Tab-separated table of C-alpha atoms and ligand atoms in Angstrom:
chain	number	residue	atom	x	y	z
S	229	MET	CA	-31.893	-5.261	-2.268
S	230	LEU	CA	-32.774	-3.792	-5.718
S	231	GLN	CA	-29.967	-1.152	-6.541
S	232	LEU	CA	-30.706	0.047	-10.094
S	233	ALA	CA	-33.524	0.228	-12.584
S	234	VAL	CA	-32.688	0.632	-16.323
S	235	ILE	CA	-35.649	2.164	-18.338
S	236	LEU	CA	-35.680	1.398	-22.022
S	237	PRO	CA	-38.265	3.418	-23.960
S	238	THR	CA	-39.291	1.267	-26.968
S	239	PHE	CA	-41.037	1.725	-30.120
S	240	ASN	CA	-40.736	-1.005	-32.802
S	241	GLU	CA	-37.538	-2.437	-31.445
S	242	ARG	CA	-38.743	-6.179	-31.352
S	243	LYS	CA	-35.377	-7.493	-32.695
S	244	ASN	CA	-33.185	-5.566	-30.213
S	245	ILE	CA	-34.804	-6.641	-27.089
S	246	ALA	CA	-33.188	-10.040	-26.355
S	247	LEU	CA	-29.799	-8.579	-27.430
S	248	MET	CA	-30.298	-5.645	-25.001
S	249	VAL	CA	-31.110	-8.053	-22.037
S	250	GLU	CA	-28.043	-10.036	-22.888
S	251	ARG	CA	-25.740	-7.029	-22.971
S	252	LEU	CA	-27.224	-5.569	-19.664
S	253	ASP	CA	-26.821	-9.083	-18.036
S	254	ALA	CA	-23.145	-9.082	-18.919
S	255	ALA	CA	-22.618	-5.367	-17.949
S	256	LEU	CA	-24.475	-5.297	-14.737
S	257	ALA	CA	-23.048	-8.510	-13.035
S	258	GLY	CA	-22.671	-7.909	-9.447
S	259	LEU	CA	-25.532	-5.253	-9.231
S	260	ARG	CA	-29.050	-5.962	-8.119
S	261	TRP	CA	-30.982	-4.490	-11.154
S	262	GLU	CA	-34.079	-4.605	-13.127
S	263	ALA	CA	-34.870	-3.245	-16.704
S	264	ILE	CA	-38.185	-1.856	-17.696
S	265	PHE	CA	-39.230	-1.832	-21.168
S	266	VAL	CA	-41.699	1.054	-21.762
S	267	ASP	CA	-43.244	0.294	-25.148
S	268	ASP	CA	-46.114	2.388	-26.877
S	269	ASN	CA	-48.130	-0.529	-28.166
S	270	SER	CA	-45.433	-0.998	-30.985
S	271	PRO	CA	-47.071	-2.656	-34.123
S	272	ASP	CA	-44.165	-4.909	-34.467
S	273	GLY	CA	-44.814	-6.681	-31.304
S	274	THR	CA	-42.015	-5.255	-29.227
S	275	ALA	CA	-43.985	-5.654	-26.004
S	276	ASP	CA	-44.899	-9.306	-26.697
S	277	GLU	CA	-41.134	-9.976	-27.224
S	278	ALA	CA	-40.305	-8.337	-23.893
S	279	ARG	CA	-43.028	-10.100	-22.128
S	280	ARG	CA	-41.848	-13.484	-23.498
S	281	ILE	CA	-38.290	-12.686	-21.960
S	282	ALA	CA	-39.762	-11.338	-18.758
S	283	ARG	CA	-41.466	-14.679	-18.050
S	284	ASP	CA	-38.357	-16.450	-17.573
S	285	ASP	CA	-36.497	-13.486	-16.102
S	286	PRO	CA	-37.936	-11.692	-13.114
S	287	ARG	CA	-35.577	-8.737	-13.581
S	288	ILE	CA	-37.227	-7.946	-16.802
S	289	ARG	CA	-40.565	-5.814	-16.703
S	290	VAL	CA	-42.840	-4.320	-19.242
S	291	ILE	CA	-45.063	-1.408	-19.286
S	292	GLU	CA	-47.255	-1.181	-22.291
S	293	ARG	CA	-48.992	2.207	-23.013
S	294	ILE	CA	-51.923	2.220	-25.342
S	295	GLY	CA	-52.786	5.308	-27.439
S	296	ARG	CA	-49.741	7.235	-26.325
S	297	ARG	CA	-46.433	8.026	-27.942
S	298	GLY	CA	-43.250	9.882	-26.886
S	299	LEU	CA	-39.820	8.922	-25.519
S	300	ALA	CA	-39.669	11.392	-22.727
S	301	SER	CA	-43.008	10.474	-21.274
S	302	ALA	CA	-42.225	6.955	-21.540
S	303	ALA	CA	-38.980	7.538	-19.684
S	304	ILE	CA	-40.700	9.425	-16.976
S	305	GLU	CA	-43.189	6.604	-16.573
S	306	GLY	CA	-40.730	4.047	-16.350
S	307	MET	CA	-38.571	5.786	-13.818
S	308	CYS	CA	-41.602	6.324	-11.607
S	309	ALA	CA	-42.694	2.754	-11.904
S	310	SER	CA	-39.548	1.309	-10.306
S	311	ALA	CA	-38.764	0.939	-6.493
S	312	ALA	CA	-35.036	1.082	-7.162
S	313	PRO	CA	-33.196	3.975	-5.403
S	314	VAL	CA	-31.276	4.718	-8.676
S	315	VAL	CA	-32.737	4.970	-12.217
S	316	ALA	CA	-31.126	5.114	-15.624
S	317	VAL	CA	-32.526	5.817	-19.080
S	318	MET	CA	-31.047	4.405	-22.358
S	319	ASP	CA	-31.928	3.690	-25.873
S	320	ALA	CA	-32.958	0.165	-26.549
S	321	ASP	CA	-31.254	-0.309	-29.856
S	322	GLY	CA	-27.516	-0.667	-28.779
S	323	GLN	CA	-26.441	2.880	-29.487
S	324	HIS	CA	-25.625	3.541	-25.890
S	325	ASP	CA	-22.677	1.777	-24.440
S	326	GLU	CA	-24.098	-0.262	-21.422
S	327	THR	CA	-20.638	-0.998	-20.084
S	328	LEU	CA	-20.708	2.486	-18.904
S	329	LEU	CA	-23.411	1.613	-16.477
S	330	PRO	CA	-21.364	0.598	-13.496
S	331	GLN	CA	-19.185	3.611	-13.737
S	332	MET	CA	-22.238	5.864	-13.803
S	333	TYR	CA	-23.708	3.999	-10.831
S	334	ALA	CA	-20.615	4.524	-8.888
S	335	ALA	CA	-20.643	8.158	-9.461
S	336	VAL	CA	-24.328	8.821	-8.564
S	337	THR	CA	-24.079	6.584	-5.231
S	338	SER	CA	-20.792	7.960	-4.165
S	339	GLY	CA	-22.792	11.152	-3.134
S	340	GLU	CA	-20.423	13.386	-5.340
S	341	TYR	CA	-22.757	13.599	-8.216
S	342	ASP	CA	-26.635	13.898	-8.561
S	343	VAL	CA	-26.626	12.804	-12.271
S	344	ALA	CA	-24.375	10.806	-14.462
S	345	TYR	CA	-24.871	10.949	-18.308
S	346	ALA	CA	-22.932	9.895	-21.210
S	347	SER	CA	-22.110	12.685	-23.790
S	348	ARG	CA	-21.641	12.287	-27.595
S	349	PHE	CA	-19.508	15.383	-27.557
S	350	ALA	CA	-17.359	15.308	-24.591
S	351	GLU	CA	-13.509	14.957	-24.887
S	352	GLY	CA	-12.801	11.429	-25.836
S	353	ALA	CA	-16.309	10.825	-27.227
S	354	SER	CA	-16.910	9.653	-30.831
S	355	THR	CA	-19.673	9.739	-33.175
S	356	GLU	CA	-17.903	8.038	-36.143
S	357	ALA	CA	-19.403	4.566	-35.741
S	358	TRP	CA	-23.050	6.259	-35.800
S	359	GLY	CA	-22.533	6.778	-39.493
S	360	ARG	CA	-24.934	9.916	-39.512
S	361	PRO	CA	-22.922	13.094	-39.969
S	362	ASP	CA	-26.109	14.810	-40.764
S	363	ARG	CA	-27.384	13.873	-37.345
S	364	VAL	CA	-24.082	14.854	-35.810
S	365	LYS	CA	-24.454	18.325	-37.134
S	366	ALA	CA	-28.137	18.588	-36.148
S	367	SER	CA	-27.501	17.363	-32.662
S	368	GLY	CA	-24.562	19.958	-32.416
S	369	PHE	CA	-26.882	22.722	-33.431
S	370	ALA	CA	-29.768	21.419	-31.045
S	371	ASN	CA	-27.434	21.303	-28.411
S	372	ALA	CA	-26.134	25.045	-28.952
S	373	ILE	CA	-29.757	26.510	-28.869
S	374	ALA	CA	-30.597	24.309	-25.971
S	375	ARG	CA	-27.685	25.650	-23.949
S	376	ARG	CA	-28.605	29.213	-24.784
S	377	VAL	CA	-32.220	29.013	-24.003
S	378	THR	CA	-32.088	26.831	-20.743
S	379	GLY	CA	-28.716	27.791	-19.538
S	380	VAL	CA	-27.663	24.209	-19.037
S	381	ASP	CA	-24.099	24.069	-19.797
S	382	LEU	CA	-23.207	20.475	-20.855
S	383	THR	CA	-21.523	19.178	-24.046
S	384	ASP	CA	-24.487	17.109	-25.005
S	385	PRO	CA	-27.758	18.058	-22.965
S	386	MET	CA	-29.717	16.144	-25.706
S	387	SER	CA	-28.185	12.855	-24.660
S	388	GLY	CA	-30.738	10.230	-24.178
S	389	PHE	CA	-28.309	7.985	-21.738
S	390	PHE	CA	-28.189	9.077	-17.940
S	391	MET	CA	-28.700	7.980	-14.476
S	392	LEU	CA	-29.764	9.662	-11.219
S	393	ARG	CA	-31.266	8.983	-8.042
S	394	ALA	CA	-34.893	8.341	-8.101
S	395	GLU	CA	-35.636	10.753	-5.355
S	396	THR	CA	-34.077	13.621	-7.320
S	397	LEU	CA	-36.450	12.798	-10.196
S	398	ARG	CA	-39.584	12.238	-8.099
S	399	ALA	CA	-39.333	15.579	-6.299
S	400	ASP	CA	-39.925	17.361	-9.693
S	401	ALA	CA	-41.494	14.667	-11.848
S	402	HIS	CA	-44.751	16.493	-11.984
S	403	ARG	CA	-43.208	19.599	-13.500
S	404	LEU	CA	-41.557	17.879	-16.450
S	405	SER	CA	-42.923	18.569	-19.683
S	406	GLY	CA	-42.586	15.087	-21.083
S	407	VAL	CA	-42.832	16.106	-24.602
S	408	GLY	CA	-40.494	14.666	-27.374
S	409	PHE	CA	-37.013	13.432	-26.943
S	410	LYS	CA	-35.388	15.868	-24.642
S	411	ILE	CA	-35.751	14.183	-21.291
S	412	LEU	CA	-32.244	14.799	-19.689
S	413	LEU	CA	-32.455	18.608	-20.834
S	414	ASP	CA	-35.915	18.689	-19.234
S	415	ILE	CA	-34.800	17.363	-15.888
S	416	LEU	CA	-31.771	19.632	-15.728
S	417	ALA	CA	-33.787	22.658	-16.816
S	418	THR	CA	-36.671	22.144	-14.395
S	419	VAL	CA	-35.101	21.069	-11.069
S	420	ASP	CA	-34.206	24.401	-9.552
S	421	ARG	CA	-31.356	23.733	-7.494
S	422	PRO	CA	-28.174	23.169	-9.334
S	423	LEU	CA	-27.456	19.445	-10.024
S	424	ARG	CA	-23.893	18.082	-9.874
S	425	VAL	CA	-23.366	16.260	-13.248
S	426	LYS	CA	-20.586	13.663	-14.090
S	427	GLU	CA	-19.922	13.526	-17.774
S	428	PHE	CA	-18.794	10.275	-19.396
S	429	PRO	CA	-17.308	10.263	-22.889
S	430	LEU	CA	-19.559	8.135	-25.283
S	431	ASN	CA	-18.662	6.127	-28.295
S	432	PHE	CA	-22.027	6.374	-29.847
S	433	ALA	CA	-22.629	3.247	-31.854
S	434	ALA	CA	-24.808	2.441	-34.871
S	435	ARG	CA	-28.316	1.000	-34.110
S	436	MET	CA	-28.237	-2.882	-34.030
S	437	GLU	CA	-31.615	-3.153	-35.930
S	438	GLY	CA	-34.544	-0.966	-37.189
S	439	GLU	CA	-34.710	2.780	-37.745
S	440	SER	CA	-34.410	6.067	-35.782
S	441	LYS	CA	-37.760	7.487	-34.492
S	442	LEU	CA	-36.457	11.106	-34.531
S	443	ASP	CA	-38.648	12.504	-37.197
S	444	ARG	CA	-39.944	15.877	-38.136
S	445	THR	CA	-42.629	15.940	-35.358
S	446	VAL	CA	-39.858	15.339	-32.730
S	447	VAL	CA	-37.931	18.255	-34.112
S	448	PHE	CA	-40.840	20.500	-34.224
S	449	GLU	CA	-41.857	19.710	-30.595
S	450	PHE	CA	-38.441	20.289	-29.600
S	451	LEU	CA	-38.420	23.905	-31.054
S	452	VAL	CA	-41.857	24.546	-29.589
S	453	GLY	CA	-40.593	23.452	-26.114
S	454	LEU	CA	-37.872	25.817	-26.461
S	455	TYR	CA	-40.096	28.529	-27.363
S	456	ASP	CA	-42.225	27.712	-24.298
S	457	LYS	CA	-39.227	27.949	-21.884
S	458	TRP	CA	-38.171	31.201	-23.477
S	459	LEU	CA	-41.333	33.218	-24.180
S	460	GLY	CA	-44.144	30.901	-23.205
S	461	ARG	CA	-45.111	32.963	-20.119
S	462	ILE	CA	-45.509	36.204	-22.107
S	463	ILE	CA	-47.229	34.831	-25.032
S	464	PRO	CA	-48.546	31.399	-24.409
S	465	THR	CA	-47.100	28.905	-26.745
S	466	ARG	CA	-50.487	27.902	-28.404
S	467	PHE	CA	-51.463	31.277	-28.914
S	468	ALA	CA	-48.113	31.997	-30.632
S	469	LEU	CA	-48.598	28.983	-32.858
S	470	PHE	CA	-52.059	29.905	-33.617
S	471	GLY	CA	-51.057	33.243	-34.516
S	472	THR	CA	-48.244	32.185	-36.702
S	473	VAL	CA	-50.565	29.890	-38.630
S	474	GLY	CA	-53.083	32.830	-38.943
S	475	ALA	CA	-50.189	35.073	-40.518
S	476	LEU	CA	-49.474	32.474	-42.891
S	477	GLY	CA	-53.170	32.135	-43.661
S	478	ALA	CA	-53.093	35.929	-44.335
S	479	ILE	CA	-50.573	35.394	-47.062
S	480	VAL	CA	-52.609	32.545	-48.575
S	481	HIS	CA	-55.566	34.827	-48.532
S	482	LEU	CA	-53.801	37.591	-50.364
S	483	THR	CA	-52.299	35.080	-52.895
S	484	VAL	CA	-55.754	33.494	-53.878
S	485	LEU	CA	-57.237	36.950	-54.061
S	486	SER	CA	-54.674	38.407	-56.378
S	487	ALA	CA	-54.802	35.174	-58.536
S	488	VAL	CA	-58.631	35.374	-59.010
S	489	LEU	CA	-58.414	39.233	-59.730
S	490	HIS	CA	-55.753	38.396	-62.212
S	491	LEU	CA	-57.224	35.438	-63.904
S	492	PHE	CA	-60.757	36.306	-64.010
S	493	GLY	CA	-60.864	40.104	-63.481
S	494	ALA	CA	-61.318	40.595	-67.313
S	495	GLN	CA	-64.352	38.225	-67.589
S	496	PHE	CA	-66.083	40.105	-64.977
S	497	GLN	CA	-65.736	43.404	-67.063
S	498	VAL	CA	-68.965	42.295	-68.824
S	499	SER	CA	-71.176	42.311	-65.746
S	500	HIS	CA	-72.794	45.510	-64.366
S	501	TYR	CA	-70.457	45.831	-61.403
S	502	PRO	CA	-67.259	44.502	-62.805
S	503	LYS	CA	-64.657	45.327	-60.185
S	504	GLU	CA	-66.955	44.314	-57.176
S	505	ALA	CA	-67.997	41.033	-58.762
S	506	ALA	CA	-64.422	39.946	-59.287
S	507	PHE	CA	-63.545	41.187	-55.773
S	508	ILE	CA	-66.609	39.452	-54.320
S	509	VAL	CA	-65.687	36.142	-55.838
S	510	GLY	CA	-61.872	36.482	-55.099
S	511	GLN	CA	-62.584	37.441	-51.629
S	512	THR	CA	-64.965	34.509	-50.779
S	513	LEU	CA	-62.704	31.972	-52.458
S	514	ALA	CA	-59.606	33.465	-50.637
S	515	SER	CA	-61.501	33.504	-47.274
S	516	LEU	CA	-62.481	29.745	-47.669
S	517	THR	CA	-59.042	28.741	-48.715
S	518	ALA	CA	-57.265	30.534	-45.992
S	519	MET	CA	-59.612	29.248	-43.386
S	520	THR	CA	-59.298	25.814	-44.449
S	521	PHE	CA	-55.504	26.189	-44.571
S	522	ASN	CA	-55.756	27.511	-40.998
S	523	PHE	CA	-57.917	24.723	-39.931
S	524	VAL	CA	-55.497	22.100	-41.481
S	525	LEU	CA	-52.288	23.511	-40.031
S	526	ASN	CA	-53.644	24.199	-36.597
S	527	ASN	CA	-54.841	20.670	-36.466
S	528	GLU	CA	-51.548	19.261	-37.404
S	529	LEU	CA	-49.343	21.659	-35.441
S	530	THR	CA	-51.124	23.765	-32.966
S	531	TYR	CA	-53.391	21.009	-31.736
S	532	SER	CA	-51.140	17.985	-32.764
S	533	ASP	CA	-51.901	16.569	-29.401
S	534	LYS	CA	-55.614	16.844	-29.920
S	535	ARG	CA	-55.645	16.073	-33.613
S	536	LEU	CA	-58.893	15.457	-35.206
S	537	ARG	CA	-58.918	12.292	-37.262
S	538	GLY	CA	-61.386	10.465	-39.526
S	539	PHE	CA	-63.941	11.919	-41.966
S	540	GLY	CA	-66.699	12.701	-39.490
S	541	PRO	CA	-64.658	14.491	-36.671
S	542	TYR	CA	-62.556	16.290	-39.502
S	543	LEU	CA	-65.641	17.620	-41.203
S	544	ARG	CA	-67.471	18.555	-38.093
S	545	GLY	CA	-64.213	20.287	-36.783
S	546	TRP	CA	-63.930	22.061	-40.029
S	547	LEU	CA	-67.613	23.521	-39.915
S	548	LYS	CA	-67.178	24.558	-36.379
S	549	PHE	CA	-63.848	26.345	-37.138
S	550	ALA	CA	-65.576	28.119	-40.177
S	551	ALA	CA	-68.378	29.204	-37.921
S	552	THR	CA	-66.068	30.622	-35.441
S	553	CYS	CA	-64.039	32.366	-37.994
S	554	ALA	CA	-67.351	33.796	-39.523
S	555	PHE	CA	-68.116	35.510	-36.230
S	556	GLY	CA	-64.470	36.516	-35.713
S	557	MET	CA	-64.683	38.163	-39.231
S	558	LEU	CA	-67.784	40.037	-38.235
S	559	ALA	CA	-66.294	41.339	-35.003
S	560	ASN	CA	-63.243	42.289	-36.965
S	561	ILE	CA	-65.187	44.337	-39.538
S	562	GLY	CA	-67.489	45.936	-36.967
S	563	VAL	CA	-64.593	47.108	-34.584
S	564	SER	CA	-62.367	48.177	-37.386
S	565	THR	CA	-65.239	50.192	-38.991
S	566	ALA	CA	-66.118	51.839	-35.670
S	567	LEU	CA	-62.536	52.713	-35.052
S	568	ILE	CA	-62.217	54.431	-38.523
S	569	ARG	CA	-65.572	56.208	-37.797
S	570	ILE	CA	-64.003	57.751	-34.674
S	571	GLY	CA	-61.055	58.920	-36.608
S	572	VAL	CA	-58.364	56.127	-36.246
S	573	HIS	CA	-56.357	55.687	-39.351
S	574	THR	CA	-57.074	52.601	-41.697
S	575	TYR	CA	-54.227	50.314	-40.916
S	576	PRO	CA	-54.187	50.678	-37.341
S	577	ALA	CA	-57.945	50.040	-37.192
S	578	ALA	CA	-57.498	47.146	-39.619
S	579	ILE	CA	-54.630	45.698	-37.113
S	580	ALA	CA	-56.969	46.051	-34.114
S	581	GLY	CA	-59.621	44.208	-35.832
S	582	ILE	CA	-57.370	41.532	-36.696
S	583	ILE	CA	-55.968	41.127	-33.226
S	584	LEU	CA	-59.491	40.911	-31.876
S	585	ALA	CA	-60.507	38.440	-34.518
S	586	SER	CA	-57.573	36.258	-33.677
S	587	VAL	CA	-58.208	36.327	-29.866
S	588	TRP	CA	-61.830	35.502	-30.519
S	589	ASN	CA	-61.039	32.625	-33.023
S	590	PHE	CA	-58.334	31.219	-30.569
S	591	ALA	CA	-60.490	31.341	-27.465
S	592	LEU	CA	-63.517	29.723	-29.153
S	593	SER	CA	-61.627	27.147	-31.380
S	594	SER	CA	-59.594	26.034	-28.418
S	595	LYS	CA	-62.667	25.129	-26.643
S	596	PHE	CA	-65.115	24.153	-29.232
S	597	VAL	CA	-63.105	22.621	-32.112
S	598	TRP	CA	-60.135	21.106	-30.208
S	599	GLY	CA	-61.060	21.493	-26.585
S	600	LYS	CA	-63.249	19.923	-24.017
S	601	TYR	CA	-66.389	20.882	-25.790
S	602	GLY	CA	-65.284	19.684	-29.157
N	1009	LIG	N1	-41.994	4.262	-25.801
N	1009	LIG	C1	-41.444	4.981	-26.731
N	1009	LIG	N2	-42.307	5.871	-27.498
N	1009	LIG	N3	-40.319	4.900	-27.033
N	1009	LIG	C2	-39.672	5.503	-28.006
N	1009	LIG	C3	-40.472	6.537	-28.746
N	1009	LIG	C4	-41.899	6.653	-28.378
N	1009	LIG	O1	-42.665	7.408	-29.020
N	1009	LIG	N4	-39.776	7.062	-29.722
N	1009	LIG	C5	-38.458	6.514	-29.654
N	1009	LIG	N5	-38.617	5.497	-28.496
N	1009	LIG	C6	-37.336	4.786	-28.144
N	1009	LIG	C7	-36.574	4.124	-29.255
N	1009	LIG	O2	-37.343	2.747	-29.533
N	1009	LIG	C8	-35.350	3.993	-28.764
N	1009	LIG	O3	-35.209	2.717	-27.856
N	1009	LIG	C9	-35.043	5.193	-27.787
N	1009	LIG	O4	-36.534	5.633	-27.659
N	1009	LIG	C10	-34.361	6.378	-28.609
N	1009	LIG	O5	-34.965	6.551	-30.008
N	1009	LIG	P1	-34.210	6.377	-31.458
N	1009	LIG	O6	-35.244	6.302	-32.460
N	1009	LIG	O7	-33.174	5.299	-31.146
N	1009	LIG	O8	-33.418	7.753	-31.470
N	1009	LIG	P2	-32.070	8.267	-31.995
N	1009	LIG	O9	-31.011	7.201	-31.599
N	1009	LIG	O10	-32.235	8.536	-33.310
N	1009	LIG	O11	-31.702	9.566	-31.009
N	1009	LIG	C11	-30.614	9.739	-30.396
N	1009	LIG	O12	-30.304	10.953	-29.955
N	1009	LIG	C12	-31.314	11.706	-29.441
N	1009	LIG	C13	-30.892	13.113	-29.232
N	1009	LIG	O13	-30.356	13.727	-30.418
N	1009	LIG	C14	-30.886	8.870	-28.862
N	1009	LIG	O14	-29.660	8.766	-28.299
N	1009	LIG	C15	-31.929	9.666	-28.230
N	1009	LIG	O15	-31.940	9.078	-26.815
N	1009	LIG	C16	-31.598	11.025	-28.001
N	1009	LIG	O16	-32.485	11.846	-27.221
N	1010	LIG	MN1	-31.133	5.318	-30.963
């Protein structure tokens, strides 16, 4: 009977596949196991390489995802695709010591533990061979804030090497976020009942071949995910991002406006309405710059999952965003002016107008620029 499935998410790991299979074969002798490579259509042909091996070895399976990216979601799909009662996730690059797998299996099947995982920071673990002191520091920091925000108290909640019973995962799989790299943390923070966790000290090795895929986007998604768990229910994450981008846009606006007034203020002195002319030019230029800045940043960050690409969609998106913001601005001016007329002070009135315009811009652009009517 099939006992264990090892899930190996891959992106551009072609040169590591054969070696990984060899290492698993040696480590798991005596167990009935399968290995599932979950590849996101890697340009280097990782999936082809895995299929080549799978043709001769029925223990090897391949899931190839098209148009998708992400370590955590790949791990979840791999775990859900196996009939094995116990599932493990590990890097496909040799960094995780596969000889720990039998001990992890024993811990999870003993009934004493729900989860077994390998920690880079437990006593007896080491990260020296990794050769990345910068990443050791960054992981320590990420672990510390993850512990604070989620209450998960492990030495390495960011670890990507763990094992658990498939039923434990299946019960809550639909509630996992599936974003970024933080799959173990996600499981521990999502499952309501406390899970009994067995920790194994890991000697985290250097990669066999290729490069790490943990980049700035992954770090950004991690921070967004923490925010979501922390304050997401009070101020929705997307709106918080949109608002932050908007605040940065306001700074851009004021910078451009003051630059125009400084640089060209004197030239406009010759016209009939010197001050107004410079202001109108400055304000128009500043609005367009800030609006474009907001569009670009929202497209990259706030809606990174629905990012508009290619000249046509990008231009259409920009025009729709401009139209949305134009209406938002009218509403802003209308409401703040009305408030001032009924005796509200200038700044509270201005802030009320800004909040109203932000909500309007957010509601409309989320549907018509990046949403289902986009
Ligand atoms: N399918 C898929 N899609 N696989 C991916 C993706 C993706 O978008 N991104 C990365 N992977 C695969 C890699 O090919 C590798 O097998 C594994 O996921 C881990 O990625 P690495 O690029 O090797 O990450 P790392 O070694 O720098 O990061 C280490 O620390 C992280 C936490 O700090 C690993 O141990 C991670 O597992 C861990 O989460
Ligand atoms: Mn790795």
